[in-house]
Every structure is written in structure tokens, then in C-alpha cells.
Short mmCIF file of C-alpha atoms (C1' of nucleotides) in Angstrom, two decimals:
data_model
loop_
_atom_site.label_atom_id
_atom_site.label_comp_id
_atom_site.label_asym_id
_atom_site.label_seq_id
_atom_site.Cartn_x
_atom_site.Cartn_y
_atom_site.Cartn_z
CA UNK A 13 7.66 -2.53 -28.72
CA UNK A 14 11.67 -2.48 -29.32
CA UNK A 15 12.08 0.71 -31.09
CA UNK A 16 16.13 0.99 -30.45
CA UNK A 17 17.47 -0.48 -33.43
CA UNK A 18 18.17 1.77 -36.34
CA UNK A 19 20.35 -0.61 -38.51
CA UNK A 20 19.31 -3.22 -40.49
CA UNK A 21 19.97 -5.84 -37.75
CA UNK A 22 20.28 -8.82 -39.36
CA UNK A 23 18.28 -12.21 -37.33
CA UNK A 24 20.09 -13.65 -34.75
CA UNK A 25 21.42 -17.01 -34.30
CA UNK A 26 18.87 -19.50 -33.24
CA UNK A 27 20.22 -20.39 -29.21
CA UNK A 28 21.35 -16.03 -29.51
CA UNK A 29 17.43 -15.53 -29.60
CA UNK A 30 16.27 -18.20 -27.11
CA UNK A 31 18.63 -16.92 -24.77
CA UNK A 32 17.71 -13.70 -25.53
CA UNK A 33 14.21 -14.56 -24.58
CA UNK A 34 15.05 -16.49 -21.44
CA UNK A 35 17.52 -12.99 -20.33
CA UNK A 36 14.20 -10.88 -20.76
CA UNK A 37 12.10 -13.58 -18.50
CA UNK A 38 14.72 -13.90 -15.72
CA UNK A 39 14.91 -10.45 -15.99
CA UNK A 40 11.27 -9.54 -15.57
CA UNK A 41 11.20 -12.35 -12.82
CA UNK A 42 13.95 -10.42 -10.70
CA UNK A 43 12.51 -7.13 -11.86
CA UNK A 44 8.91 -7.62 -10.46
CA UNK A 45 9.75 -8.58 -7.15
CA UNK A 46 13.34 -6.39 -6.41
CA UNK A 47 12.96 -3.86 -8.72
CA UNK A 48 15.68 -1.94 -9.84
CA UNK A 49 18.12 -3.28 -7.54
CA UNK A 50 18.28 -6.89 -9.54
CA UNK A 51 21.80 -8.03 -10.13
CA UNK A 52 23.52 -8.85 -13.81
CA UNK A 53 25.02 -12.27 -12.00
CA UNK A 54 21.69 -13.11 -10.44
CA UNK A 55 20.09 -12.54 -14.03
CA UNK A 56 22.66 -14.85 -15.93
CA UNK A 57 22.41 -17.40 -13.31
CA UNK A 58 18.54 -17.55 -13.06
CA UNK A 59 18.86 -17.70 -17.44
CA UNK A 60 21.53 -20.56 -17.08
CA UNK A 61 23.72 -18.24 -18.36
CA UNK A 62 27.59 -16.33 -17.81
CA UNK A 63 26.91 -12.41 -16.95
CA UNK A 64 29.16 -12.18 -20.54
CA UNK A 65 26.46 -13.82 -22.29
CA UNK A 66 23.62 -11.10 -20.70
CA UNK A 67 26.04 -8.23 -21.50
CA UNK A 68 26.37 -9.13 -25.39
CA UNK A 69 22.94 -8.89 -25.47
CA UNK A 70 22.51 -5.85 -23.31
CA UNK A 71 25.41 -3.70 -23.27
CA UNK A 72 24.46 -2.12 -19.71
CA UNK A 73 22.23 -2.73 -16.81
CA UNK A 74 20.10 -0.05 -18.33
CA UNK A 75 18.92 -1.22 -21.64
CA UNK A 76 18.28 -4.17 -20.19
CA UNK A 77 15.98 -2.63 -17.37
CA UNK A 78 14.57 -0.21 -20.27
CA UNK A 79 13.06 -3.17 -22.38
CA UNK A 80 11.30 -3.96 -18.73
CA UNK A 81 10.04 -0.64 -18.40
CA UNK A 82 9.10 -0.41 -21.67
CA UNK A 83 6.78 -3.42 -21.93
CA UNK A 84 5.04 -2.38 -18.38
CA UNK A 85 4.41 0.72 -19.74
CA UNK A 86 2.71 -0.17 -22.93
CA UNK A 87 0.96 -3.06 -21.48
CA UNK A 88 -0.36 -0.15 -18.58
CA UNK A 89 -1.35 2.27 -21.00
CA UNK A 90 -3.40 0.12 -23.27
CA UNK A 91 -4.88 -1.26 -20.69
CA UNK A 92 -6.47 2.55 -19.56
CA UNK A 93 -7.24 3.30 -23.29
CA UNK A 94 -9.32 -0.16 -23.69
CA UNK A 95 -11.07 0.60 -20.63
CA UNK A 96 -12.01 4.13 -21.81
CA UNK A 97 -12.83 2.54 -24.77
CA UNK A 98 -15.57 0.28 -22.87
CA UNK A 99 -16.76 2.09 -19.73
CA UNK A 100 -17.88 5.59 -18.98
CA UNK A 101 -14.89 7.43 -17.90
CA UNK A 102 -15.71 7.79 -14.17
CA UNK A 103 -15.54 4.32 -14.28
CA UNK A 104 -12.67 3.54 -16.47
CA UNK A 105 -10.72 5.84 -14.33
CA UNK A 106 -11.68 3.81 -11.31
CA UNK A 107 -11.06 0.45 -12.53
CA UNK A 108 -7.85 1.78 -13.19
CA UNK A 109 -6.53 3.18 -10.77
CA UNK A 110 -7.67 -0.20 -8.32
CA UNK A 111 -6.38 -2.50 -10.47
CA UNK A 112 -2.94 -0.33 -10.86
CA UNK A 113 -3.12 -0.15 -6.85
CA UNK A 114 -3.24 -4.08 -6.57
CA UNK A 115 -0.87 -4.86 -9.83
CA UNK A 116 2.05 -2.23 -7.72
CA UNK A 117 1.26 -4.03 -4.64
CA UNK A 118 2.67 -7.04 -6.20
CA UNK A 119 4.96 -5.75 -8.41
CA UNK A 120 7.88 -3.35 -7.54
CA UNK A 121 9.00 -3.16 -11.11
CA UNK A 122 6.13 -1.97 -11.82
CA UNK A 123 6.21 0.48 -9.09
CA UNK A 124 9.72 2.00 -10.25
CA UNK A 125 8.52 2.24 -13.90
CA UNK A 126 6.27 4.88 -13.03
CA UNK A 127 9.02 6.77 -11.15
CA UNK A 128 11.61 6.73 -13.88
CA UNK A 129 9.13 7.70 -16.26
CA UNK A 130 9.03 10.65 -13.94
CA UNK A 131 12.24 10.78 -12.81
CA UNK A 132 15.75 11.10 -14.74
CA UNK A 133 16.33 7.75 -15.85
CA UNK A 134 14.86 6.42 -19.25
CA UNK A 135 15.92 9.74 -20.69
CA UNK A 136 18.29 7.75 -22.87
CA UNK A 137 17.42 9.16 -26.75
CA UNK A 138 16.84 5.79 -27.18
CA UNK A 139 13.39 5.82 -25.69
CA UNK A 140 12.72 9.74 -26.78
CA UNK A 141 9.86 8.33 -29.57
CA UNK A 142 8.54 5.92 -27.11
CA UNK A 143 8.54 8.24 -24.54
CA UNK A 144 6.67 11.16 -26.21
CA UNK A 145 4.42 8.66 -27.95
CA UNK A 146 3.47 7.46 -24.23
CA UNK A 147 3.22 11.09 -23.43
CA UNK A 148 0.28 11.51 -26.30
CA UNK A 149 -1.63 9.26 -25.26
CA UNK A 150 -1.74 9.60 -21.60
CA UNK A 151 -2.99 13.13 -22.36
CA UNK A 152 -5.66 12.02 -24.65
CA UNK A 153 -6.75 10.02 -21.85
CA UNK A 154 -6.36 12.75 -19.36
CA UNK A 155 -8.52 14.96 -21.46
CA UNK A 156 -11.15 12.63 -22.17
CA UNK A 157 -11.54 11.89 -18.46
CA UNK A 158 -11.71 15.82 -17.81
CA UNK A 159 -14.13 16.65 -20.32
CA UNK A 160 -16.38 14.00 -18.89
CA UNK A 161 -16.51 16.20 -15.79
CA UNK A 162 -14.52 12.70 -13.88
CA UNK A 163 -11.16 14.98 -12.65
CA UNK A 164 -10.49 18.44 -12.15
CA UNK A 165 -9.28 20.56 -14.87
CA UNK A 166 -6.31 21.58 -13.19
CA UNK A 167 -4.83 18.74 -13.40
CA UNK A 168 -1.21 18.16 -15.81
CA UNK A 169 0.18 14.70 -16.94
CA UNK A 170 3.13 15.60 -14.78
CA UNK A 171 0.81 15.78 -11.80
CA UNK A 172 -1.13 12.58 -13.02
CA UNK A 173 1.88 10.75 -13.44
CA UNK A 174 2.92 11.85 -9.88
CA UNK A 175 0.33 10.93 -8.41
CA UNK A 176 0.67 7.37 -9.78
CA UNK A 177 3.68 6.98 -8.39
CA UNK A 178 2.90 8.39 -5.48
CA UNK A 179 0.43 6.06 -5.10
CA UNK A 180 2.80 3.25 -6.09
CA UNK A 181 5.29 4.75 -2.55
CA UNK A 182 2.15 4.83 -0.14
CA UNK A 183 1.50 0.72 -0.90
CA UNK A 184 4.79 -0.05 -0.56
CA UNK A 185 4.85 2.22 2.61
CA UNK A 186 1.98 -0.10 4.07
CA UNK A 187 -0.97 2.11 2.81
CA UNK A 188 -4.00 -1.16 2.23
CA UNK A 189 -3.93 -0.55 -1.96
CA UNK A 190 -7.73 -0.63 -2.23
CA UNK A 191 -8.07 2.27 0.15
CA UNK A 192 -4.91 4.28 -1.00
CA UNK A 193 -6.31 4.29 -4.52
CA UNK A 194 -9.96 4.92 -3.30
CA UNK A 195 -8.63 8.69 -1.64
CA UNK A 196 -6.28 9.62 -4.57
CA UNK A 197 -9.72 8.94 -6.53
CA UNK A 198 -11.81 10.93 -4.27
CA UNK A 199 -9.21 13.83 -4.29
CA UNK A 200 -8.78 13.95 -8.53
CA UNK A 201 -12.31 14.67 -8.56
CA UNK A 202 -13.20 18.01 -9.27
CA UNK A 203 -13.49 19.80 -5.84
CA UNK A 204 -17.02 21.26 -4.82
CA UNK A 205 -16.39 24.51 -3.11
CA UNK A 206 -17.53 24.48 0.24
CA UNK A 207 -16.24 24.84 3.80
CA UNK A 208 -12.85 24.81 5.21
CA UNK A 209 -11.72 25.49 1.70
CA UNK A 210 -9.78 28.97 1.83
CA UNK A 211 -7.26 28.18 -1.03
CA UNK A 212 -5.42 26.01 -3.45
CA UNK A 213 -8.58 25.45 -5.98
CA UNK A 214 -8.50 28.64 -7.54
CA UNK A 215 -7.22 27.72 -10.88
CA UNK A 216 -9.74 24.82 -11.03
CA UNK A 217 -10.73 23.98 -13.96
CA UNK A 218 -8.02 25.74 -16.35
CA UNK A 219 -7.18 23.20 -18.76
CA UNK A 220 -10.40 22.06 -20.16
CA UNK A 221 -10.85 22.41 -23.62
CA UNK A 222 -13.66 21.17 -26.29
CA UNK A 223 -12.62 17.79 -29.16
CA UNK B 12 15.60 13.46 21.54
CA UNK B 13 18.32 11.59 21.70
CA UNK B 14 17.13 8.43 23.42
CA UNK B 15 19.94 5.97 22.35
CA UNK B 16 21.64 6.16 25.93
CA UNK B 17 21.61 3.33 28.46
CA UNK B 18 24.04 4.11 30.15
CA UNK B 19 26.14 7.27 32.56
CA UNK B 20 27.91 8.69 29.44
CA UNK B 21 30.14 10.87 30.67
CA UNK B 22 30.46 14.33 29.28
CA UNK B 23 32.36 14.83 25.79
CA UNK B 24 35.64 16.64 25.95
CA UNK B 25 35.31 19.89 24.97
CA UNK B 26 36.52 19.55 21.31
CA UNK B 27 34.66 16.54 20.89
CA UNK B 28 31.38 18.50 21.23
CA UNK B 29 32.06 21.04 18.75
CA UNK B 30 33.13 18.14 16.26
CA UNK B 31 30.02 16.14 16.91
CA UNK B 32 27.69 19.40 16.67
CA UNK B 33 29.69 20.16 13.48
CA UNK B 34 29.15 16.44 12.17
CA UNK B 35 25.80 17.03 12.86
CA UNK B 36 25.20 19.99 11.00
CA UNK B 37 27.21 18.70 7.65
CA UNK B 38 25.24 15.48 7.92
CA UNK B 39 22.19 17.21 7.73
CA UNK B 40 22.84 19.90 5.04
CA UNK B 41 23.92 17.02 2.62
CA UNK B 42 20.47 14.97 4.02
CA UNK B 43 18.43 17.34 2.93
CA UNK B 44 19.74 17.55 -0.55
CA UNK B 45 20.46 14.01 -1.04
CA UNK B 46 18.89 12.11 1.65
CA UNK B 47 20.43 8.48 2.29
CA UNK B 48 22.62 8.39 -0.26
CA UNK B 49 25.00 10.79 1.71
CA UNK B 50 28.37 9.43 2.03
CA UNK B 51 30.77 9.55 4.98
CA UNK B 52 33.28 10.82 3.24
CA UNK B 53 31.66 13.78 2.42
CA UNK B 54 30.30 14.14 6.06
CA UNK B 55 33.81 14.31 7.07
CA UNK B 56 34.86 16.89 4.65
CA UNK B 57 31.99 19.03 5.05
CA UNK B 58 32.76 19.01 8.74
CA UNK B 59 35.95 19.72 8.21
CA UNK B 60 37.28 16.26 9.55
CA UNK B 61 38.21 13.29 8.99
CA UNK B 62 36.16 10.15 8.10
CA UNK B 63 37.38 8.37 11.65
CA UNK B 64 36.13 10.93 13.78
CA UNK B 65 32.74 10.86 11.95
CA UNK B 66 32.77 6.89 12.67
CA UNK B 67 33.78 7.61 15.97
CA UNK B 68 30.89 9.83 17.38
CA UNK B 69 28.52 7.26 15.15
CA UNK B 70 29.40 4.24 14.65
CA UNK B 71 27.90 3.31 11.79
CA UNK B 72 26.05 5.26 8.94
CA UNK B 73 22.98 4.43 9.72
CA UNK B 74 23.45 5.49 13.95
CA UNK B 75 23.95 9.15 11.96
CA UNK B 76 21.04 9.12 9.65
CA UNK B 77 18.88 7.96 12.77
CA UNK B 78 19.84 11.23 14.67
CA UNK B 79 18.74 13.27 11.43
CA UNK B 80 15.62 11.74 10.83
CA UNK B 81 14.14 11.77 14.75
CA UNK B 82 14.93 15.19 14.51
CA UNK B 83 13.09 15.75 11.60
CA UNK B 84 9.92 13.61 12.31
CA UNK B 85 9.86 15.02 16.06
CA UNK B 86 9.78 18.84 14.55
CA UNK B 87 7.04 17.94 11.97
CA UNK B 88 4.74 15.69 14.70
CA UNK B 89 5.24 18.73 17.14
CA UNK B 90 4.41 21.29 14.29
CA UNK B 91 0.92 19.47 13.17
CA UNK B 92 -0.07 19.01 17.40
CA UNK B 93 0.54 22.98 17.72
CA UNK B 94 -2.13 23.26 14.63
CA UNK B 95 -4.44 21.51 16.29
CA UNK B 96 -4.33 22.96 19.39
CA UNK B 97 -4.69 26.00 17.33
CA UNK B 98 -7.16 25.83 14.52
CA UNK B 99 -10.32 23.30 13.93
CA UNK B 100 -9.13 20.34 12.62
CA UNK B 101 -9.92 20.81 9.08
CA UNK B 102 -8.11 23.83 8.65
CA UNK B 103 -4.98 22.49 10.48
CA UNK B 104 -4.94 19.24 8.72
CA UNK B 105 -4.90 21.18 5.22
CA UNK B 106 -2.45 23.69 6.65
CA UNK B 107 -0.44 20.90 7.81
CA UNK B 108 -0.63 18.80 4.68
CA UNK B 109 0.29 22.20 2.74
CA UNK B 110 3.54 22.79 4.83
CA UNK B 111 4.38 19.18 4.23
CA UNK B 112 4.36 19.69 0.94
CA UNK B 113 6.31 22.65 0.82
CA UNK B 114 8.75 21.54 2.79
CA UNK B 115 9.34 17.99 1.18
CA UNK B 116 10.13 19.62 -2.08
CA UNK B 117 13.11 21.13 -0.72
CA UNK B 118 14.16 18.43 1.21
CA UNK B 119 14.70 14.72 -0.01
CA UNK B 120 15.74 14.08 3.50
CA UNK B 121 12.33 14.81 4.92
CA UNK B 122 10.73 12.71 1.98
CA UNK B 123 12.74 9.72 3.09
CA UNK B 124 12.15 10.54 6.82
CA UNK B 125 8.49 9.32 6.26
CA UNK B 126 9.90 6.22 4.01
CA UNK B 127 11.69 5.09 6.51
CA UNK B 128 9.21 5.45 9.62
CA UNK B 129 6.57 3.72 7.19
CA UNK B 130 9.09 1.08 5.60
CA UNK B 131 12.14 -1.62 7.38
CA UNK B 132 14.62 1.06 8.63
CA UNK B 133 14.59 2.48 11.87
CA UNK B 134 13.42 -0.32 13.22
CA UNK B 135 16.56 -0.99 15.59
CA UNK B 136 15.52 -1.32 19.16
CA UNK B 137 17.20 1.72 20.18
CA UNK B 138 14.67 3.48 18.95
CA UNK B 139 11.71 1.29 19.73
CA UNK B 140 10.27 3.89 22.44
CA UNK B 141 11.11 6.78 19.93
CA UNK B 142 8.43 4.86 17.47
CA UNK B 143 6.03 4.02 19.54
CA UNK B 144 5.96 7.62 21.14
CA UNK B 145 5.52 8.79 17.54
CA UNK B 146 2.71 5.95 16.74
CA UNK B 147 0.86 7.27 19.49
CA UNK B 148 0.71 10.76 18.90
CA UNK B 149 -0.14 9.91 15.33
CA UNK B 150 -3.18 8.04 16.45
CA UNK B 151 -4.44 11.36 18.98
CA UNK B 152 -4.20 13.83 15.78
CA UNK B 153 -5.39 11.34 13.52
CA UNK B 154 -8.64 10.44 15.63
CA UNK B 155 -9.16 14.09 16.30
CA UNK B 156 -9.46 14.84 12.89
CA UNK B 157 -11.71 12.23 12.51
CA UNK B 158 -13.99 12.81 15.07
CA UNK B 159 -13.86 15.92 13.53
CA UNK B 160 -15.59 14.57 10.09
CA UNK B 161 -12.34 16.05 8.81
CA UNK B 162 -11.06 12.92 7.76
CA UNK B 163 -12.64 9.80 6.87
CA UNK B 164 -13.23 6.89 9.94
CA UNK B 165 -11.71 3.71 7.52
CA UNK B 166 -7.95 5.56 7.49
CA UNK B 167 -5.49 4.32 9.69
CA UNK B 168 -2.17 5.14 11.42
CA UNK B 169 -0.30 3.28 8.76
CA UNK B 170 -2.60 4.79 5.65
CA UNK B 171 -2.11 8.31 6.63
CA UNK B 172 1.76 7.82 7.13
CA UNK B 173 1.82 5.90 3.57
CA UNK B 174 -0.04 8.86 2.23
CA UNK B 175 2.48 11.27 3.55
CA UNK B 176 5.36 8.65 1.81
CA UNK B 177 3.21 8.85 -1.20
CA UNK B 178 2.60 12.85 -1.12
CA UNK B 179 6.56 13.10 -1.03
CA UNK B 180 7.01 10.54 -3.40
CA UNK B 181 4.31 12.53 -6.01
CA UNK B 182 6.25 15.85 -5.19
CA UNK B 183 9.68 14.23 -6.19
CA UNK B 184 8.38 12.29 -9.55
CA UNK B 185 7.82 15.91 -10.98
CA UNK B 186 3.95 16.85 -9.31
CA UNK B 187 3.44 20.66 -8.02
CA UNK B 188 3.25 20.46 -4.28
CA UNK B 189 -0.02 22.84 -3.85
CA UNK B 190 -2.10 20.59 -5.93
CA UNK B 191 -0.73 17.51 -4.95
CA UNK B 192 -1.16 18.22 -1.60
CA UNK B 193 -4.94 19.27 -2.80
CA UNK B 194 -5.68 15.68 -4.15
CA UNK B 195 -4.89 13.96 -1.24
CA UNK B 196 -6.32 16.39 1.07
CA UNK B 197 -9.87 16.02 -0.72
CA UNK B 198 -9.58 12.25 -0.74
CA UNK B 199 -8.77 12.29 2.96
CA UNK B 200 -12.72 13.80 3.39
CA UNK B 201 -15.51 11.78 4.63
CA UNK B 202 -17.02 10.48 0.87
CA UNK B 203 -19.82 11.27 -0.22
CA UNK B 204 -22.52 8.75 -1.41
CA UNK B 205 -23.10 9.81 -5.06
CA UNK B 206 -23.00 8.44 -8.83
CA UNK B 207 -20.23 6.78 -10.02
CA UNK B 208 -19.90 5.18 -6.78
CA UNK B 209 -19.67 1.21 -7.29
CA UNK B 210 -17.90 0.41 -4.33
CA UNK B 211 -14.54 0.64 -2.24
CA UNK B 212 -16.23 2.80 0.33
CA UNK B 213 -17.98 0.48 2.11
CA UNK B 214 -16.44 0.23 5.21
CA UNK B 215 -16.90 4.05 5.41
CA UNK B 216 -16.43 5.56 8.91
CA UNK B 217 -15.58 2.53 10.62
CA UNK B 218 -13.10 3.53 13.42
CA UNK B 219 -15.09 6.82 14.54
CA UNK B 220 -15.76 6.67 18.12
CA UNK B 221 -16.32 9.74 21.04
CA UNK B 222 -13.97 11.33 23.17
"C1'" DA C 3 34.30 -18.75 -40.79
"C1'" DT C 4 31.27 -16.38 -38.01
"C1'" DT C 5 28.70 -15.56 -34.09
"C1'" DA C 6 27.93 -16.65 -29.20
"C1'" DT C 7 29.25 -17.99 -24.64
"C1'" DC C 8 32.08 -18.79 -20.65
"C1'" DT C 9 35.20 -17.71 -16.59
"C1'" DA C 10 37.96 -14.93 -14.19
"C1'" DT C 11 38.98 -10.40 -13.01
"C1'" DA C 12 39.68 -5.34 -13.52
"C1'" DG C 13 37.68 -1.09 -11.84
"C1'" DA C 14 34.60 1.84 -9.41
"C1'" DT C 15 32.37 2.96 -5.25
"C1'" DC C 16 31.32 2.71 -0.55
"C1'" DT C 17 31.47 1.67 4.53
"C1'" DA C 18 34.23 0.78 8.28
"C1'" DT C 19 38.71 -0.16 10.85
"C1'" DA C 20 43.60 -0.18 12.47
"C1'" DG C 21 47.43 1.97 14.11
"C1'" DA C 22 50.05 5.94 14.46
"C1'" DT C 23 49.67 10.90 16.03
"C1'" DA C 24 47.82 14.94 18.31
"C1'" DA C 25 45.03 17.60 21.47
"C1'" DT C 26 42.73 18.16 26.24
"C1'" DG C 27 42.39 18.59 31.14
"C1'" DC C 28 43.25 16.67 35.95
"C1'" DA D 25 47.24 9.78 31.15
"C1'" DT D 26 43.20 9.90 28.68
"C1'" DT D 27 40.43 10.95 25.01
"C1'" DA D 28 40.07 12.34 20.25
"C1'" DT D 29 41.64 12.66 15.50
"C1'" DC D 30 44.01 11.58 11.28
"C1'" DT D 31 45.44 8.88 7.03
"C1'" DA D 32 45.69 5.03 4.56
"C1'" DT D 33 43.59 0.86 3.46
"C1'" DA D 34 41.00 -3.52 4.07
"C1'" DG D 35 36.67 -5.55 2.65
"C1'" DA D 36 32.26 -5.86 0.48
"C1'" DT D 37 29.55 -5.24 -3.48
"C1'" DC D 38 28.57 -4.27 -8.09
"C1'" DT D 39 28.99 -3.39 -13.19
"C1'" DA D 40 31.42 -4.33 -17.16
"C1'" DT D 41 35.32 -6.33 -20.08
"C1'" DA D 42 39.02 -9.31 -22.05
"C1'" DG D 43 40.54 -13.32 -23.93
"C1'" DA D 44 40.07 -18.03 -24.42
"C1'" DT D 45 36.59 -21.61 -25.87
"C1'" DA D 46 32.44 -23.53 -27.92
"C1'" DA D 47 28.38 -23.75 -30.78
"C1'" DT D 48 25.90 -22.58 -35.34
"C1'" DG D 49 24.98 -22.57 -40.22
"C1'" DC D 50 26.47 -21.46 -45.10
#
DNA sequence: ATTATCTATAGATCTATAGATAATGC
DNA sequence: ATTATCTATAGATCTATAGATAATGC
């Protein structure tokens, strides 16, 4: 899960650790329902802490929202490869996408992980193995759920990944989750042609490829 | 469109004018590349001014912003009525959607024009009558289209402006406009009743009613 | 001795205002 | 005379650090 120490790093001190751990929870607690907008002070204070004691163990704001971001993703991830795993993947794919519609509804951190996985931020080196590891296997995923004839061909991780977290803005813009996620469902599928449909789907299907 | 006057307000001096018009036109240049996070100072300059007079003509930042974004969701409301006036109602909701698109991902200030309309801002009371003007012409296009069969009966006001958040928020995170304006345009349809259909569209068509 | 923690504060970044100065137009 | 504009700065809000103090563990 941490994968940003390269040297040795030798154990910590027994109250370094526990307040370690109770940083990361008061973190997470702040994270899931403001987001990205949590404050160092408000972090130390909810840990029982000084802000110095949150900035030895996190030098910035950002590798301390990183390790956040980090465990949501993971924890999202494997959650969509059980599930593919268990279920056919027109199912899986539902199943995840509602129960990613009512975690975000609850959780803004969760919410902004998907758009700095997008976005700039967690571009740090840092993350660069986590990130293309997370990359890999969002693919495979991808692919498996387009071979199974479940979403269009057309379709990129970029544009998967978008549309999570533009699903992610429409609850939090007052879209009902259950619904939100049902019509970004209904559009991944891949599109019958039929009336009204004069463009857009012409390169259907181009990204489809045998095991 | 601007609806923020009670009351007389005498006419500005001529100089005035030109500065506001110019304030206006700097504001907006640096909304549409950075959206809220404009800063007055940069107004100013841009304008040629100084910060004062910017405060002067608006009194706070947000008073500014306000002006940009009515003028932006006014254009875009007027632009999808003309389409429907126009075309059927399928083809102007997918030419709509597609212009949308297009246009958001050139202009973070349009993107947050729909976050704010669906989120807290903009809710001061002096433009209350501006919102619910919008709100109801919302509701005329939106029923159209789904008397139509264009769109599905379950989707509300609030659901098709969180979509439009979400569409802008997809485009942003890295997702090509054309196709993500695709997805969501195919999920907007009237379901079908086929495999792989456990549930979530069971309260399918309920706000469908004549003219 | 070494490693961790605390408090108080420097520094950066914005919005908004005050008070002195300049441009219009009756 | 009135209305508008400018510059310089107060005030709010954060992140991050420095330097003094306290807790661990060989």
C-alpha cells in the first residue's frame, strides 16, 4: 500500500507510530466528508496533536492527502476485480458502478480521488508505480467487460475514468445516485444503431481485441 | 439580464461605462480559462485598471462572477429552446448535448456555470427570479423531450442539470467530449427492458404526462 | 543520546477598504 | 461639485518551519 519509501527506514518509535496511525484516521475522517479542502490544524487537533507533530510525519499537505487517495483507490479497484471475479460482467459492472454512486454520495474524498487520478495532482513520482500499476488493471477490467459484449468498444480508460468522476460531480450536483449511475450505465452500453442517430458512433467498436 | 436593480440607478458617467464594459470583458476572458479561481487583481490589470475601480462597479467577487455566469447560462438555455423550436426533440437534445460538450472543453467557466446553478452559489436573493426563470424553462424543454420518448419520464430538473455538471466534469478529468457526450446521451433514452436488467429502472417513465 | 512533539509565528496568497487624487459634466 | 479612480495596505486564511521542550529506549 505505502510504496514511497526507498531507504531502509528503520521502525519508528512506539507513540511515533500510534500517532502516526491516529494522523491517517483524523485524516480520512476530515477527508471523507470535506475533501480536499481539510485543514493541517483541524487534522492535529482532531489527532490530539500540534500541526508540528502532523508535518514530521507528512512533510506537506500532499503526501498526507496521497496516502488517502491511495488507500481509496486500491480498496475501489479490488473491489471491481473481485466482483468480475464472481459475477458475469454485465453485472459486475452494474454492481459497481451503484455501489460507487452511493459510496461518492457519502464520501467527497472519495469523489476527489477519482478527479486527481484524472487530473494533475498525484503526479508526484512518488506514486508513478502505483499509478501505472492502477492503470493495468483498470484496463484489464475494461477489456474484460468489452469482450463480454457489456460496453462499447470505443471506449478508453481515460474516458472510463471520466466518466467516474463525472458521475462522482452530477451526485454532488443533486443528481439521485441510483439514477445518475443507472444512465451512465445505459449510455456505456454498446449503442444499437437506430433512429435519430446521425453521428458520433462511428468508431464503435475499435478497441476490441481477443485474450 | 441584469436583474440585480431595485432601485432608479441613475445613468453611469460616461467613463464609468467604458470601465465597467471593459471589467466585464477581462473578467470573462480570465473565466473562461480559469473559472472561479480568477483573481481581482488580475481583473484589474487585464482591464487596464485598478483593483478599486473593479470593487467599485462590483462590490464583491462574487457580484462579478454572478454577471458572468447569468450570461452564460441565459445564452446556453436560449440556444437549446431555439433547437427545439427547430428540430424534433431527439435530434436537438443530441445536438444540444454535443455543443455542450464542445463548448465546455474550452471553457472552465461554462463547466462551473452549471456547478454553481446545481450546487450552494448563486443562491443570493438577487437572483432568486433569475433561477426560478431558468428552473422553469428547464422543466418546458425537459418535458418536451420527454413527451417526446426522447428522454426517459424518471429524470428530473435537478438530474438533467447534475448530468450537465457531470458531462463537464467528465470532459475536464481527461474524457473526449464527442463520446462523452455519447454516453450520457444514450443513457438519457427511454430503457429498454432486456437481459442484464436486475433492477434500477423501475420507476421507468414516471413523470410523462400530455400536453 | 536520540527521536518526537509542542507552541508560536513567518510567509504566501487573496479579498476588500480607506483616503488621497483625478476626471467628468452641469 | 460630483462621481470615479488609484495606490497602498489592512485583514483573513492557510501551509509550513524554527527552536525550545518532552518522551522513549539502548
Amino acid at each position: 500500500m505505502v510504496l514511497t519509501q526507498s531507504p531502509p527506514t528503520r521502525p519508528l518509535r512506539a507513540d511515533a507510530r500510534r500517532n502516526r496511525e491516529a494522523i491517517i484516521s483524523a485524516a480520512d475522517d476530515l477527508f471523507r466528508t470535506q475533501g480536499m479542502s481539510l485543514q493541517m490544524d483541524e487534522v492535529a487537533q482532531r489527532a490530539g496533536l500540534g500541526v508540528g507533530t502532523v508535518y514530521r510525519h507528512f512533510p506537506t499537505k500532499e503526501a498526507l492527502t496521497v496516502e488517502l487517495v491511495t488507500y481509496r483507490s486500491e480498496t475501489v479497484i479490488t473491489q471491481a476485480e473481485d466482483a468480475l471475479v464472481t459475477d458475469a460482467p454485465a453485472v459486475a459492472i452494474r454492481g459497481f458502478f451503484h455501489a460507487m454512486a452511493r459510496l461518492m454520495s457519502e464520501d467527497v474524498g472519495l469523489r476527489e480521488t477519482f478527479k486527481m487520478q484524472s487530473t494533475a495532482d498525484l503526479q508526484g513520482e512518488s506514486c508513478a508505480y502505483f499509478r501505472q500499476d492502477l492503470h493495468e488493471r483498470k484496463l484489464a477490467i475494461m477489456q474484460r467487460a468489452q469482450r463480454a459484449g457489456a460496453v462499447r468498444g470505443d471506449l478508453g480508460v481515460e474516458d472510463f475514468d471520466a466518466l467516474m468522476c463525472g458521475m462522482g460531480q452530477a451526485i454532488v450536483a443533486g443528481g439521485r445516485p441510483e439514477l445518475i449511475a443507472d444512465v451512465i450505465l445505459e449510455g456505456l452500453r454498446v449503442p444499437l444503431g437506430d433512429g435519430a442517430d446521425s453521428k458520433g458512433s462511428d468508431a464503435r467498436r475499435a478497441g476490441v481485441d481477443g485474450a
